[in-house]
Coordinates of C-alpha atoms in Angstrom, one line a residue:
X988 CA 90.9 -62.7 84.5
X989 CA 90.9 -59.0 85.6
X990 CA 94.2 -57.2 86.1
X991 CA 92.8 -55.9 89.4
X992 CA 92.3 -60.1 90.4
X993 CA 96.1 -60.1 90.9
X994 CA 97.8 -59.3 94.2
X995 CA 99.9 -56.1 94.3
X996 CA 103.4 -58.0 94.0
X997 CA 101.7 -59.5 90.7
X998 CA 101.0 -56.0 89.2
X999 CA 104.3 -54.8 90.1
X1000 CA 106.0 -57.9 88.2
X1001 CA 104.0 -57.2 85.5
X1002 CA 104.6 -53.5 85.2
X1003 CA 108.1 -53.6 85.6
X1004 CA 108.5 -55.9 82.4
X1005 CA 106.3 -53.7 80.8
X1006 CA 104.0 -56.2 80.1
X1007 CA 101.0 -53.8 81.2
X1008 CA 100.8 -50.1 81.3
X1009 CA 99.7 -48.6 83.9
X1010 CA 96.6 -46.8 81.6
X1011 CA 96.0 -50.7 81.2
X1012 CA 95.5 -51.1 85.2
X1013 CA 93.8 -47.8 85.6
X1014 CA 91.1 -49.0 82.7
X1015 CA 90.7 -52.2 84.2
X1016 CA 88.8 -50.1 87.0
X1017 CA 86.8 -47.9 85.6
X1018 CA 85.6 -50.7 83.1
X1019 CA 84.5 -52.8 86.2
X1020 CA 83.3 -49.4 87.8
X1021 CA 80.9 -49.2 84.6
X1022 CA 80.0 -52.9 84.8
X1023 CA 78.7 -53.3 88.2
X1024 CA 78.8 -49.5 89.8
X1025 CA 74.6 -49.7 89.2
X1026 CA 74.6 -52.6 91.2
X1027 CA 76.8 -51.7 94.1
X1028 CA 76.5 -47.9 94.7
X1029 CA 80.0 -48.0 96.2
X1030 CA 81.5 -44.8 94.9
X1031 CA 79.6 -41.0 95.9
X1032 CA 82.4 -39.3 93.4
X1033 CA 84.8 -40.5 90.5
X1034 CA 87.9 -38.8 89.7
X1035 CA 88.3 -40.3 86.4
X1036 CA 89.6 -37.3 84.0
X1037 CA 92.6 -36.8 86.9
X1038 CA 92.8 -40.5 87.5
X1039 CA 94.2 -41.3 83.2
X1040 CA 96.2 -37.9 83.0
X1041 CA 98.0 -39.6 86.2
X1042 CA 98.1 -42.8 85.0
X1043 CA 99.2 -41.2 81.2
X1044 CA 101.6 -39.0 83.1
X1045 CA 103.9 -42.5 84.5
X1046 CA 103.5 -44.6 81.7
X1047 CA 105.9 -41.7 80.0
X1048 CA 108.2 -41.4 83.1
X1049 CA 111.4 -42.5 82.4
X1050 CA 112.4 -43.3 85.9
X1051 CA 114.2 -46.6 87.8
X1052 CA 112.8 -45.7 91.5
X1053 CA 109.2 -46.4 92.0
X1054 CA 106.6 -45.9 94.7
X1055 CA 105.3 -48.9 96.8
X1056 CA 102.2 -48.7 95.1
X1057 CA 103.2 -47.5 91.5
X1058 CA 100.4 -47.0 89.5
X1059 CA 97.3 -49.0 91.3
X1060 CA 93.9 -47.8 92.0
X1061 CA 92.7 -47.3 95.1
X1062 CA 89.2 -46.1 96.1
X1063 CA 89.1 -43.2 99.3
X1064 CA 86.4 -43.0 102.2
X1065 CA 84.5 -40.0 101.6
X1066 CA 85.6 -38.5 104.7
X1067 CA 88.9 -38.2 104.4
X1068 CA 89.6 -35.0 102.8
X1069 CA 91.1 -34.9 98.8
X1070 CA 92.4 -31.6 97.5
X1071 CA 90.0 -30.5 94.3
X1072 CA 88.4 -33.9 94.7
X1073 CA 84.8 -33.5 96.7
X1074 CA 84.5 -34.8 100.2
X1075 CA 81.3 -34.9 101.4
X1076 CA 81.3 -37.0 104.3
X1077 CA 78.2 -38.7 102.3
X1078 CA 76.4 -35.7 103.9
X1079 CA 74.1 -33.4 102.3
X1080 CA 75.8 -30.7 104.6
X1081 CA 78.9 -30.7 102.6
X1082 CA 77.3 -31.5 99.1
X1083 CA 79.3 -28.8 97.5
X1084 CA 82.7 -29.2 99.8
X1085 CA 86.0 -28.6 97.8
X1086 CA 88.7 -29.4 100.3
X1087 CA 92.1 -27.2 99.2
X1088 CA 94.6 -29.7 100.8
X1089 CA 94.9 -33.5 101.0
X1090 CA 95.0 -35.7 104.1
X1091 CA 98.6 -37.0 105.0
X1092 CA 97.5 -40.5 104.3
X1093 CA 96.3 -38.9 100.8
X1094 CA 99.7 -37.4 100.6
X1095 CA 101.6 -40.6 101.3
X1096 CA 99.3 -42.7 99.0
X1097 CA 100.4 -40.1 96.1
X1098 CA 104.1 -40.4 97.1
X1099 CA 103.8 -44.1 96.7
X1100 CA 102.4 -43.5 93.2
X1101 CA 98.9 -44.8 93.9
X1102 CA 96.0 -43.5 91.8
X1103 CA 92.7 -42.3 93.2
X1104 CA 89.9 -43.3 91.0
X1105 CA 87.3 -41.6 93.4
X1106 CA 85.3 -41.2 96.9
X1107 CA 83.4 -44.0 98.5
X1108 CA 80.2 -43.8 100.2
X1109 CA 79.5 -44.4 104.0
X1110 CA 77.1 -43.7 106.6
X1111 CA 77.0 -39.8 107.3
X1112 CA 80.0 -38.5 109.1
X1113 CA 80.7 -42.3 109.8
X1114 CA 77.8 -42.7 112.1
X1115 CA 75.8 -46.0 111.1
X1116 CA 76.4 -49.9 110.7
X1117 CA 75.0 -50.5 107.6
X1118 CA 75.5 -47.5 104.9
X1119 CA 71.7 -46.9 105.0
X1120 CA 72.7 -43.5 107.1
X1121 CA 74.2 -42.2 103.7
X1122 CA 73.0 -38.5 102.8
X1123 CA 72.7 -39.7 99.1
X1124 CA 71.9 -43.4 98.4
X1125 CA 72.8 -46.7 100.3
X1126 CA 75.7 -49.2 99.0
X1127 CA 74.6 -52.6 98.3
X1128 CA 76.9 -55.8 99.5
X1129 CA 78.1 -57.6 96.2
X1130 CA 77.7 -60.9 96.8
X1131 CA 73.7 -60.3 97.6
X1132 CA 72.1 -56.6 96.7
X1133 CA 69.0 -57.0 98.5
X1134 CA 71.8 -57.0 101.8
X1135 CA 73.8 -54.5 103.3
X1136 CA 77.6 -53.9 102.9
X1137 CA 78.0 -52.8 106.9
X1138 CA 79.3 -49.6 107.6
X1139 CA 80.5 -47.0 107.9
X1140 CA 82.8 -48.1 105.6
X1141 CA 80.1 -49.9 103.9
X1142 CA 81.4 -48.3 99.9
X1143 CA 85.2 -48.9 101.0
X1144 CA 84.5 -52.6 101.3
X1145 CA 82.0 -53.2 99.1
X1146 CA 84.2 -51.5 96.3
X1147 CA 87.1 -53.5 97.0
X1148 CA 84.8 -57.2 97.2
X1149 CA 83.2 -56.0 93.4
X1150 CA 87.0 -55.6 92.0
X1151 CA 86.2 -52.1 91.4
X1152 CA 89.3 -51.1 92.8
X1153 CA 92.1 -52.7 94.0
X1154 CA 92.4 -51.1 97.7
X1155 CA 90.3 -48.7 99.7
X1156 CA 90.8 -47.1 103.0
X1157 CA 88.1 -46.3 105.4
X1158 CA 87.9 -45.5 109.1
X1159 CA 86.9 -46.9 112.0
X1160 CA 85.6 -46.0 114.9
X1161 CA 83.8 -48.7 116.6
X1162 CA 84.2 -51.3 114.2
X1163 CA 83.7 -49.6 110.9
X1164 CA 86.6 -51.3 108.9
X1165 CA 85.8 -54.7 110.3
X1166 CA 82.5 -55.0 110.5
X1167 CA 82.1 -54.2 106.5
X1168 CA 84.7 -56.6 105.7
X1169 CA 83.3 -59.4 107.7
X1170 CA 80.1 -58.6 105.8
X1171 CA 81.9 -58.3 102.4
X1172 CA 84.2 -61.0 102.4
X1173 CA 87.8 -59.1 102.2
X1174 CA 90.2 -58.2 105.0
X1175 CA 89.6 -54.8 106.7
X1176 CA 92.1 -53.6 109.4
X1177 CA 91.7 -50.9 112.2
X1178 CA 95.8 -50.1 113.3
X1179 CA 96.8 -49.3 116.8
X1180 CA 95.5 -46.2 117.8
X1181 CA 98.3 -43.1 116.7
X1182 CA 99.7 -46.0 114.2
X1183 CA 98.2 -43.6 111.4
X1184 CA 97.8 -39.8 111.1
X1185 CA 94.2 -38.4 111.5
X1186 CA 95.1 -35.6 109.5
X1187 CA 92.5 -34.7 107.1
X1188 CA 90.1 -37.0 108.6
X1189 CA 86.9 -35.4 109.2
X1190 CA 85.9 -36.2 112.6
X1191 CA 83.4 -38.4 114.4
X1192 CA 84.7 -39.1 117.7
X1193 CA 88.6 -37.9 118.1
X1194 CA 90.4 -40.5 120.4
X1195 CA 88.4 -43.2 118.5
X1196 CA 88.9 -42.8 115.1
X1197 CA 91.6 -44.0 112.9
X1198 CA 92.1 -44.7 109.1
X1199 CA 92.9 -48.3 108.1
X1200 CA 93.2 -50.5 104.7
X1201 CA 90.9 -52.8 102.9
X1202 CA 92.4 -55.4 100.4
X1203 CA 91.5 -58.7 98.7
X1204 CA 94.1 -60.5 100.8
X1205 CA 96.6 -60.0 104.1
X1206 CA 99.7 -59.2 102.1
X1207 CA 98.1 -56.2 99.9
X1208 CA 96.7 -55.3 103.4
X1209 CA 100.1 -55.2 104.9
X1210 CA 101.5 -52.9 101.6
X1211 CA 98.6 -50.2 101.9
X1212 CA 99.4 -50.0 105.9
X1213 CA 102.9 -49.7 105.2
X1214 CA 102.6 -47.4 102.9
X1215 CA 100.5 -45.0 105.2
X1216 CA 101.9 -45.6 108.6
X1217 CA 104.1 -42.7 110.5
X1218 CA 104.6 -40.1 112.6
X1219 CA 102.6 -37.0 111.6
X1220 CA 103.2 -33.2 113.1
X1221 CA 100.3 -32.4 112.0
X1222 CA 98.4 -34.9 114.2
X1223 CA 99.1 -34.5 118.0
X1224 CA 97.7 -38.1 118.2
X1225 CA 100.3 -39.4 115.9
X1226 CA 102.7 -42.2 117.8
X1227 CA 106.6 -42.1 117.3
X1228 CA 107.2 -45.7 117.2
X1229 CA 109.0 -46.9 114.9
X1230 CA 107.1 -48.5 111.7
X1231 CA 108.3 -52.0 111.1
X1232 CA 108.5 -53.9 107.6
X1233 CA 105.2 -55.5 107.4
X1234 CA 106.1 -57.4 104.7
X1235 CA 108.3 -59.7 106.7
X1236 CA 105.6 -60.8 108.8
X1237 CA 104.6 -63.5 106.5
X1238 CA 106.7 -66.2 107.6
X1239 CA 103.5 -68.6 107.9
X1240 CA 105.2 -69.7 111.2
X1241 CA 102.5 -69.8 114.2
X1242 CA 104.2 -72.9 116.1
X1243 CA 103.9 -72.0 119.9
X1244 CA 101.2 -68.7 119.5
X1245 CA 99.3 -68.4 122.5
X1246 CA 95.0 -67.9 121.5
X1247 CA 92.9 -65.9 124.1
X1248 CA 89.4 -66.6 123.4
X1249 CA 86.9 -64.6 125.5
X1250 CA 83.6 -66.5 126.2
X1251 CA 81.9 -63.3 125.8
X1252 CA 82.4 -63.3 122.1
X1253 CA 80.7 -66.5 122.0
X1254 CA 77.8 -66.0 124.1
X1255 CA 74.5 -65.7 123.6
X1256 CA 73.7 -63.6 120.6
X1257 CA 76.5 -64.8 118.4
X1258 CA 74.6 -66.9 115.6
X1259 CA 75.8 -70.8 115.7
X1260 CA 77.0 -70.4 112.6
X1261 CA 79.0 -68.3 113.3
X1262 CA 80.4 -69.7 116.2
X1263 CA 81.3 -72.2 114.2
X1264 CA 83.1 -70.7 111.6
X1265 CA 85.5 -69.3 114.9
X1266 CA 86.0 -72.6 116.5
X1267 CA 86.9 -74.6 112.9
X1268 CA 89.6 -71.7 112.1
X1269 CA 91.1 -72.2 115.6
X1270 CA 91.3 -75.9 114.8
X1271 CA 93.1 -74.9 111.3
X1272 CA 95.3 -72.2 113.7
X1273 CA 95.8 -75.3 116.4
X1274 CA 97.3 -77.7 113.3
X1275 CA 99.5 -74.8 112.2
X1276 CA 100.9 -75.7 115.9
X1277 CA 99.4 -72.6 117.7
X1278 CA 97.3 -73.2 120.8
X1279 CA 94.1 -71.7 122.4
X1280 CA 92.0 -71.0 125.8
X1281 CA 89.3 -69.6 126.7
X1282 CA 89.6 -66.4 128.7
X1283 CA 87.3 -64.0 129.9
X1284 CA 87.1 -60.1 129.4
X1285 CA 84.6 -59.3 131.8
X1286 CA 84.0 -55.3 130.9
X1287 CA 83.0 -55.9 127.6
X1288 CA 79.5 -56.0 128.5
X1289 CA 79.7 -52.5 129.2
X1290 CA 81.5 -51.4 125.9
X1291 CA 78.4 -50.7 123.7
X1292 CA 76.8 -48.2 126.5
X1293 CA 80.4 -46.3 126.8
X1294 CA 81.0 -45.6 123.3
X1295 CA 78.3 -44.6 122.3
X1296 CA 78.3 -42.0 125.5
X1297 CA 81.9 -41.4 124.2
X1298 CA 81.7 -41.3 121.1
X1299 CA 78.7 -39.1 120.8
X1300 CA 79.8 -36.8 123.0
X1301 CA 83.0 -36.1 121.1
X1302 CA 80.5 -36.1 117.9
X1303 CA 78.7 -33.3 119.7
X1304 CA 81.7 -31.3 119.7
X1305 CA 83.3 -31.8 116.6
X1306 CA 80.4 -31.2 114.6
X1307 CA 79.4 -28.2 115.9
X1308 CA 81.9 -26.0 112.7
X1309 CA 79.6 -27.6 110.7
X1310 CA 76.9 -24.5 110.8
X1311 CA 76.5 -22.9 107.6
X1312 CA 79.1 -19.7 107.7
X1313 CA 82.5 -21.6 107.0
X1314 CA 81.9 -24.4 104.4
X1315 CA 79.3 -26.7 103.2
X1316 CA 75.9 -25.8 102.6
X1317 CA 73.9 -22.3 104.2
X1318 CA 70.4 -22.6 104.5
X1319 CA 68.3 -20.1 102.3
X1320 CA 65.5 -19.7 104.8
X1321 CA 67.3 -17.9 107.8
X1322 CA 66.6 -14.8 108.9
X1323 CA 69.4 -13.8 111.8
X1324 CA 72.3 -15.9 112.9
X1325 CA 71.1 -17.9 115.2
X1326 CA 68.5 -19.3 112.4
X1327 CA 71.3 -19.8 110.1
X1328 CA 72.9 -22.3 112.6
X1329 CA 69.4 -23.4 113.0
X1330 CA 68.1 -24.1 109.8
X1331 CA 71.2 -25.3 108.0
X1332 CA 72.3 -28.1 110.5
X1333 CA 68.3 -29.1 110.7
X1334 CA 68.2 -29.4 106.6
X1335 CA 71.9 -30.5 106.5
X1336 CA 72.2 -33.4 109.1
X1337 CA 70.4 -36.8 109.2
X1338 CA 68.5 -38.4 111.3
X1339 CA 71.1 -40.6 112.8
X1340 CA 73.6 -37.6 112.9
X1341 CA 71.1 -35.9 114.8
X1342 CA 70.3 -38.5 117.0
X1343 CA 73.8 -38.5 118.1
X1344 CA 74.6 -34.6 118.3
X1345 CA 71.4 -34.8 121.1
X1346 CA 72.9 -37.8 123.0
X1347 CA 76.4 -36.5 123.4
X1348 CA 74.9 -33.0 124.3
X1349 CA 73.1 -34.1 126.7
X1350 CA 75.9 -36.3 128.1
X1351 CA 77.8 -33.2 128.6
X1352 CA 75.8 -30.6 129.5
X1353 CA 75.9 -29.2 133.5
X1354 CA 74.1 -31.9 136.2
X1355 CA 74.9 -34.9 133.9
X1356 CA 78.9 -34.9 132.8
X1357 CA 79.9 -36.8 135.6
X1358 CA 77.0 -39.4 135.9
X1359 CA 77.5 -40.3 132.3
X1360 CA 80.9 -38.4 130.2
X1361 CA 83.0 -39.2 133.1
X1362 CA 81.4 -42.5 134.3
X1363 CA 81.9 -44.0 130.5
X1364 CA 86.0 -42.6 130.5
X1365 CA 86.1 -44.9 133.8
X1366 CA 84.9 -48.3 132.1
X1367 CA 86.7 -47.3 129.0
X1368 CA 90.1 -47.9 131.7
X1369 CA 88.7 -50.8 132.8
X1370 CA 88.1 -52.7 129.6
X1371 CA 91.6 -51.4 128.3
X1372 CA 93.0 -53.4 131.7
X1373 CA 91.3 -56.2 130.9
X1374 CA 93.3 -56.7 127.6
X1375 CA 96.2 -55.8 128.9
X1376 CA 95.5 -58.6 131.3
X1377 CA 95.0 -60.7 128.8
X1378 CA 98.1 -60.3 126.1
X1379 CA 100.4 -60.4 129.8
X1380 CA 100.2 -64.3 128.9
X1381 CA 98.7 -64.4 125.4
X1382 CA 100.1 -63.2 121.7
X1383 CA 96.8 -62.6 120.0
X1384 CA 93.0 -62.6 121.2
X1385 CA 90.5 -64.3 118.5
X1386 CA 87.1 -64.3 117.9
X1387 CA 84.1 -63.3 115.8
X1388 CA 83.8 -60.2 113.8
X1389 CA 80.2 -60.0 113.9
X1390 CA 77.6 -61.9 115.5
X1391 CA 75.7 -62.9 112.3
X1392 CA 76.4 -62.0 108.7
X1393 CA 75.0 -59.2 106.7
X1394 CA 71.5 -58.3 107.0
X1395 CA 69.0 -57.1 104.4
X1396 CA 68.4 -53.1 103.5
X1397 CA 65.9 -52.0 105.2
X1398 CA 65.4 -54.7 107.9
X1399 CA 67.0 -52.9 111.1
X1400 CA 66.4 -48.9 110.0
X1401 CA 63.4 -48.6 112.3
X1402 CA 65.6 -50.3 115.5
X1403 CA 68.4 -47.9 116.0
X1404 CA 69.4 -50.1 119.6
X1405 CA 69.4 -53.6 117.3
X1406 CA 71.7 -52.1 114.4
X1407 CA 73.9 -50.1 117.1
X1408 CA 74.5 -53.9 118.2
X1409 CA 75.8 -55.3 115.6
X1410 CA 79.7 -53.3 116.2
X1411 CA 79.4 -55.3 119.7
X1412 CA 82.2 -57.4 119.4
X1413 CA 84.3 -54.6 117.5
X1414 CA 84.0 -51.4 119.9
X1415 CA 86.0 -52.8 122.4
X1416 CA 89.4 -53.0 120.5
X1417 CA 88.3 -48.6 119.7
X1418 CA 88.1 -47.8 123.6
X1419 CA 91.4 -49.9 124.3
X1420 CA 93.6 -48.4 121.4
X1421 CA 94.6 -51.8 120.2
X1422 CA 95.1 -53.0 116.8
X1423 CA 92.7 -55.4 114.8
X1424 CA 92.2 -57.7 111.7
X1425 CA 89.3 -59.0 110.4
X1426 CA 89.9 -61.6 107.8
X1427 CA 87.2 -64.2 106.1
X1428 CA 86.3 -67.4 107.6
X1429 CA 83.4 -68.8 106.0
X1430 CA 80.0 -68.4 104.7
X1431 CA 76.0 -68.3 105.7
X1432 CA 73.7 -68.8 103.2
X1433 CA 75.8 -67.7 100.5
X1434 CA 77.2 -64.3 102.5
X1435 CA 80.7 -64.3 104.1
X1436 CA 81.7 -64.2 107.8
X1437 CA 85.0 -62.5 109.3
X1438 CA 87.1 -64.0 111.7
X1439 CA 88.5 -61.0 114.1
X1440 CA 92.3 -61.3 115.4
X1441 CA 93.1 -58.8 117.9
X1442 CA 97.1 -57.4 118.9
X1443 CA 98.9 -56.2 121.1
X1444 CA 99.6 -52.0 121.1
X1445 CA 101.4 -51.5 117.9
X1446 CA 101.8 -55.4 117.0
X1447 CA 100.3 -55.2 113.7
X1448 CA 102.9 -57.5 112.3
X1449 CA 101.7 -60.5 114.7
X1450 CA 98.2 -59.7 113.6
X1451 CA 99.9 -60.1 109.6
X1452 CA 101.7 -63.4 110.4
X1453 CA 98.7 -65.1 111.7
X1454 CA 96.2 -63.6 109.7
X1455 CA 98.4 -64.8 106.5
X1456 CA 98.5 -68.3 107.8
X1457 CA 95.1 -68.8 108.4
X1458 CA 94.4 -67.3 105.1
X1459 CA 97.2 -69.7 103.4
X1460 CA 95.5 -72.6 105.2
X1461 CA 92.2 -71.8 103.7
X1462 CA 90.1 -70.4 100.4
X1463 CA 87.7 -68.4 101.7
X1464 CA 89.8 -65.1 100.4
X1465 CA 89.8 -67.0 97.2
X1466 CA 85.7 -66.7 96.3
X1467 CA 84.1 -64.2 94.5
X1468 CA 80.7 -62.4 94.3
X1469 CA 78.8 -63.0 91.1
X1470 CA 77.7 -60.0 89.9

């Protein structure tokens, strides 16, 4: 049994008896990392020289207080920003990007004492569903590597699912936690919208994105987002609410829960398999003495065609530093300004990037903002009402992560309308704000399927107390890829 097959209240056990060293923990990684790393092409960038002097460094601290996550390895999304440690957004346009500061979630994980063994891979500046949008190479899922991990968080989850690491974080946008977990079999979770600062998060689409945890199980979930959650001056976005003690949620009590279940996330489209993987974990919620209905959310039908006018438009904007003269890569070719900004971001960016940057521009450009930009903010109120109809008389909304499980490398590339599809049952809880959880539920033909639970604003806790029973209930969390 690894050291990194324990859950984090094990490792802390174990290292405050002195049973293990932390070096012990830290090696227990990058001996899986140089097992299986071949395999899974999770990580772009290891930190391993910084990762041991660290770990060296509180072994030899003589100290009684210790951080919530003294000592473990965690793995970082590639585009949240590492001071001396290369972010590159797994972009070719910032191959050679040195960030000189640290994102606040970087700067709470190190004031918890967690270790960063290195940078994952994802789609390009977070734009893609599979990881096959990555500037250098694509991630392969675990438990099959002819099939993709999802994205864009595809190297965050499939890290985590390989026991490379213990934790990651990623970031999700329209679904980019979740979706990856479902496919990887380990519990991704995007917070309430301002729950956690975007500080030193590169940006895709600004009042979309926001950084979450991916674990092995709920309660390691609930220690990461703990750790990271809070009010951040250096993020306007950042909510003052107060951050509760996740930790308490897990009560296992779900007697008298109230289960919205919209029929549109188990219409047509959603695999039967699936399907049924939802309707026998509400049966295993119902004997826990929670009860269900079937609602509907009638805007979500609209959600794919108003993020991706949103969030390409606020793509379009943000990317636009990215040009050659600041950071990141210059082209050699140009001959006067204008080429420069020319040449670098047509030999820097992708094709999907691209393909985006053109979409939102022309969203917002004069003759077309209100048809489309300002049209698409419109439904984005409307499905927001439509959950807040729905939590006025239920705790929790449930359904499918994903409509099928993963799919294989290469089989959607040439269909960019078909893989932009696959987040349709996760971009919803984006343009509402709302917190969500996407836990394992089962298995098709040997590859895992996520079961999504959905909270009110802020509720994250709920989301804990009955993602923990469900998982207590069952042993999907328990199986294991055999690489």
């Amino acid at each position: 049994m690894s050291l990194l097959d324990h859950k984090i209240s094990e490792l802390h056990k174990l290292l405050h008896k002195k049973e293990i060293s932390v070096t012990d923990v830290i090696d227990a990684s990058y001996n899986r990392i140089n097992a299986v790393e071949d395999k899974v092409k999770a990580f772009v960038t290891l930190n391993e020289e910084a990762a041991r002097a660290e770990a060296k460094e509180l072994d030899n601290a003589a100290k009684t207080e210790r951080g919530l996550l003294f000592g473990l390895p965690i793995g970082v999304k590639d585009n949240i920003v590492t001071k001396n440690l290369r972010t590159t957004c797994s972009s070719k346009i910032l191959a050679n990007f040195d960030p000189i500061y640290d994102a606040t979630v970087v700067d709470k994980l190190k004031a918890a004492e967690a270790i960063t063994i290195g940078k994952l891979n994802m789609d390009e500046f977070a734009m893609g569903s599979s990881n096959e949008n990555s500037g250098f190479f694509p991630t392969r899922n675990p438990w099959n590597t002819e099939y993709v991990p999802g994205g864009s968080s595809g190297g965050s989850a499939a890290s985590v699912a390989a026991g490379e690491v213990l934790f990651s974080l990623g970031s999700d946008t329209g679904g980019s936690i979740r979706q990856p977990a479902a496919y990887c079999g380990v519990v991704g979770l995007k917070p309430t919208y301002g729950r956690v600062s975007r500080f030193g998060l590169v940006a895709f689409a600004s009042s979309l994105d926001q950084i979450g945890p991916i674990t092995r199980n709920v309660e390691d979930n609930a220690y990461l987002l703990q750790t990271i959650s809070g009010l951040d001056p250096m993020d306007s976005t950042s909510a003052n609410v107060e951050v509760p003690d996740f930790l308490s949620s897990f009560t296992g009590d779900v007697k008298g829960l109230k289960i919205a279940v919209p029929k549109e996330y188990l219409a047509e489209g959603v695999q039967e398999e699936v399907r049924g993987s939802v309707l026998a974990a509400l049966k295993v919620l119902e004997s826990l003495g929670a009860t269900w209905e079937e609602v509907s959310l009638p805007h979500s039908k609209y959600a794919l065609a108003t993020y991706y006018l949103l969030s390409s438009s606020e793509a379009s904007a943000n990317l636009a530093r990215f040009d050659g003269v600041r950071y990141g890569i210059r082209s050699d070719n140009a001959k006067n300004l204008i080429d420069l900004y020319k040449q670098t971001r047509s030999e820097g960016f992708g094709d999907e990037v691209k393909r985006r940057i053109m979409l939102g521009t022309f969203a917002l450009s004069s003759g077309y903002y209100d048809a489309y930009y300002i049209k698409a903010q419109k439904v984005r109120t409307l499905i927001k009402q439509d959950f807040e109809k729905v939590f006025e008389k239920y705790d929790v909304i449930i359904g499918p992560t994903t409509p099928s499980p993963a799919f294989k490398i290469g089989e959607k590339t040439k269909d960019p309308m078909t893989m932009y599809a696959n987040d349709i049952l996760t971009i919803p809880v984006n343009l509402a704000g709302v917190p969500a959880i996407s836990v394992p539920c089962g298995f098709s033909n040997g590859l895992p399927l996520g079961l999504q639970i959905i909270g009110k604003h802020f509720d994250e806790s709920t989301l804990y107390r009955v993602a923990h029973a469900f998982e207590q209930a069952t042993d999907h969390h328990k199986q294991k890829p055999a690489l």
